[in-house]
mmCIF file of C-alpha atoms in Angstrom:
data_model
loop_
_atom_site.group_PDB
_atom_site.id
_atom_site.type_symbol
_atom_site.label_atom_id
_atom_site.label_comp_id
_atom_site.label_asym_id
_atom_site.label_seq_id
_atom_site.Cartn_x
_atom_site.Cartn_y
_atom_site.Cartn_z
ATOM 1 C CA MET A 1 108.646 77.288 105.334
ATOM 2 C CA ILE A 2 110.090 80.332 103.605
ATOM 3 C CA THR A 3 111.015 80.977 100.002
ATOM 4 C CA ARG A 4 114.111 83.020 99.287
ATOM 5 C CA ILE A 5 114.343 84.871 95.974
ATOM 6 C CA VAL A 6 117.632 86.520 95.055
ATOM 7 C CA LYS A 7 118.139 88.635 91.929
ATOM 8 C CA LEU A 8 121.689 88.544 90.584
ATOM 9 C CA GLN A 9 122.856 90.731 87.700
ATOM 10 C CA PHE A 10 126.321 89.970 86.422
ATOM 11 C CA LYS A 11 128.721 91.764 84.141
ATOM 12 C CA ALA A 12 128.002 90.213 80.736
ATOM 13 C CA GLU A 13 131.548 88.937 80.400
ATOM 14 C CA LYS A 14 131.326 87.255 83.844
ATOM 15 C CA VAL A 15 128.196 85.109 83.282
ATOM 16 C CA ALA A 16 130.246 82.053 82.265
ATOM 17 C CA ASP A 17 132.368 82.447 85.416
ATOM 18 C CA PHE A 18 129.233 82.565 87.548
ATOM 19 C CA LEU A 19 127.815 79.440 85.905
ATOM 20 C CA LEU A 20 131.042 77.544 86.594
ATOM 21 C CA ILE A 21 130.887 78.510 90.268
ATOM 22 C CA PHE A 22 127.176 77.698 90.443
ATOM 23 C CA ASN A 23 127.595 74.278 88.856
ATOM 24 C CA ASP A 24 130.416 73.447 91.269
ATOM 25 C CA THR A 25 128.369 74.403 94.358
ATOM 26 C CA LYS A 26 124.682 73.872 93.518
ATOM 27 C CA LEU A 27 124.433 70.444 95.156
ATOM 28 C CA MET A 28 126.198 71.624 98.301
ATOM 29 C CA VAL A 29 123.725 74.483 98.640
ATOM 30 C CA SER A 30 120.604 72.497 97.764
ATOM 31 C CA ASN A 31 121.681 69.710 100.155
ATOM 32 C CA PHE A 32 122.498 72.104 102.992
ATOM 33 C CA GLU A 33 120.638 71.232 106.182
ATOM 34 C CA GLY A 34 117.251 72.950 106.139
ATOM 35 C CA CYS A 35 117.183 73.610 102.388
ATOM 36 C CA LEU A 36 114.150 71.999 100.761
ATOM 37 C CA GLY A 37 115.249 72.745 97.192
ATOM 38 C CA MET A 38 116.654 75.381 94.906
ATOM 39 C CA GLN A 39 116.276 76.566 91.324
ATOM 40 C CA LEU A 40 118.330 78.894 89.154
ATOM 41 C CA LEU A 41 116.305 80.984 86.715
ATOM 42 C CA GLN A 42 117.637 83.150 83.890
ATOM 43 C CA ASP A 43 115.871 86.205 82.491
ATOM 44 C CA VAL A 44 114.590 85.621 78.950
ATOM 45 C CA LYS A 45 115.483 89.129 77.742
ATOM 46 C CA ASP A 46 118.738 89.800 79.585
ATOM 47 C CA SER A 47 121.003 86.754 79.882
ATOM 48 C CA SER A 48 123.115 88.481 82.540
ATOM 49 C CA ILE A 49 120.218 88.445 85.039
ATOM 50 C CA PHE A 50 119.558 85.365 87.185
ATOM 51 C CA PHE A 51 117.300 84.565 90.100
ATOM 52 C CA THR A 52 117.859 81.923 92.727
ATOM 53 C CA TYR A 53 114.658 80.502 94.133
ATOM 54 C CA SER A 54 115.155 78.382 97.224
ATOM 55 C CA GLN A 55 112.898 76.987 99.899
ATOM 56 C CA TRP A 56 113.944 76.612 103.516
ATOM 57 C CA GLU A 57 112.400 74.869 106.486
ATOM 58 C CA SER A 58 112.521 78.095 108.496
ATOM 59 C CA GLU A 59 114.165 81.491 108.796
ATOM 60 C CA ASP A 60 116.625 79.901 111.233
ATOM 61 C CA ALA A 61 117.634 77.336 108.596
ATOM 62 C CA LEU A 62 118.287 80.133 106.091
ATOM 63 C CA LEU A 63 120.218 82.103 108.703
ATOM 64 C CA ASN A 64 122.370 79.045 109.488
ATOM 65 C CA TYR A 65 123.192 78.740 105.784
ATOM 66 C CA ARG A 66 123.974 82.460 105.484
ATOM 67 C CA GLN A 67 126.368 82.187 108.440
ATOM 68 C CA SER A 68 128.078 79.069 107.065
ATOM 69 C CA ASP A 69 131.552 78.872 105.561
ATOM 70 C CA LEU A 70 129.928 77.580 102.354
ATOM 71 C CA PHE A 71 127.831 80.725 101.907
ATOM 72 C CA LYS A 72 130.634 83.086 102.911
ATOM 73 C CA SER A 73 133.031 81.501 100.414
ATOM 74 C CA LEU A 74 130.438 81.371 97.630
ATOM 75 C CA TRP A 75 129.274 84.947 98.156
ATOM 76 C CA LYS A 76 132.844 86.243 98.276
ATOM 77 C CA SER A 77 133.467 84.686 94.848
ATOM 78 C CA ILE A 78 130.303 85.715 93.055
ATOM 79 C CA LYS A 79 129.877 89.254 94.357
ATOM 80 C CA LEU A 80 133.012 90.202 92.434
ATOM 81 C CA LEU A 81 131.139 89.320 89.232
ATOM 82 C CA PHE A 82 128.100 91.571 89.850
ATOM 83 C CA GLU A 83 127.136 94.434 87.582
ATOM 84 C CA ILE A 84 124.945 95.814 90.381
ATOM 85 C CA PRO A 85 124.408 94.636 93.982
ATOM 86 C CA ALA A 86 122.131 91.643 94.474
ATOM 87 C CA GLU A 87 118.588 92.037 95.759
ATOM 88 C CA ALA A 88 116.956 89.454 98.023
ATOM 89 C CA TRP A 89 113.526 88.736 99.457
ATOM 90 C CA SER A 90 112.359 86.186 102.014
ATOM 91 C CA THR A 91 108.732 85.282 101.348
ATOM 92 C CA THR A 92 105.962 82.939 102.343
ATOM 93 C CA ILE A 93 103.727 81.300 99.760
ATOM 94 C CA TYR A 94 100.372 83.022 99.483
ATOM 95 C CA PHE A 95 99.087 80.806 96.634
ATOM 96 C CA ASN A 96 100.638 77.780 94.954
ATOM 97 C CA GLY A 97 99.025 76.740 91.696
ATOM 98 C CA PHE A 98 101.803 74.258 90.943
ATOM 99 C CA GLU A 99 100.727 71.670 93.486
ATOM 100 C CA SER A 100 97.002 71.801 92.754
ATOM 101 C CA LYS A 101 97.052 70.961 89.028
ATOM 102 C CA GLU A 102 95.307 67.698 88.100
ATOM 103 C CA LYS A 103 95.122 66.216 84.642
#
C-alpha cells in the first residue's frame, strides 16, 4: 500500500471553483479501482492551500489512475486554478497511531 500526498495551492479567487470540481469528482476518484480512500485537507492558516491524502493498493494502481481519462480531465481543469505548481509525494506508512488507539 502507498499513501499519496499532494499539496495544492490555488489562487484565492479560484478556491470556490476548485471545491466545485472536487465535489463533483471526489466519489469517482475515491471509488477508482485500487484506491483505498481519500481525504481533502485544508490548511488552517491559508485557506487557499489544500492537501489530498489518498491510499492506493500499489504504485501500479496509482499509475493506472494517473493515466486514466478521469485524472487527465480533472488535472487539466484544476491546474489552471493553481497559484503555484502542485507538489506530490508517494509514501509508505512508517507509523500509524490512528489504528492502535483503544479507549
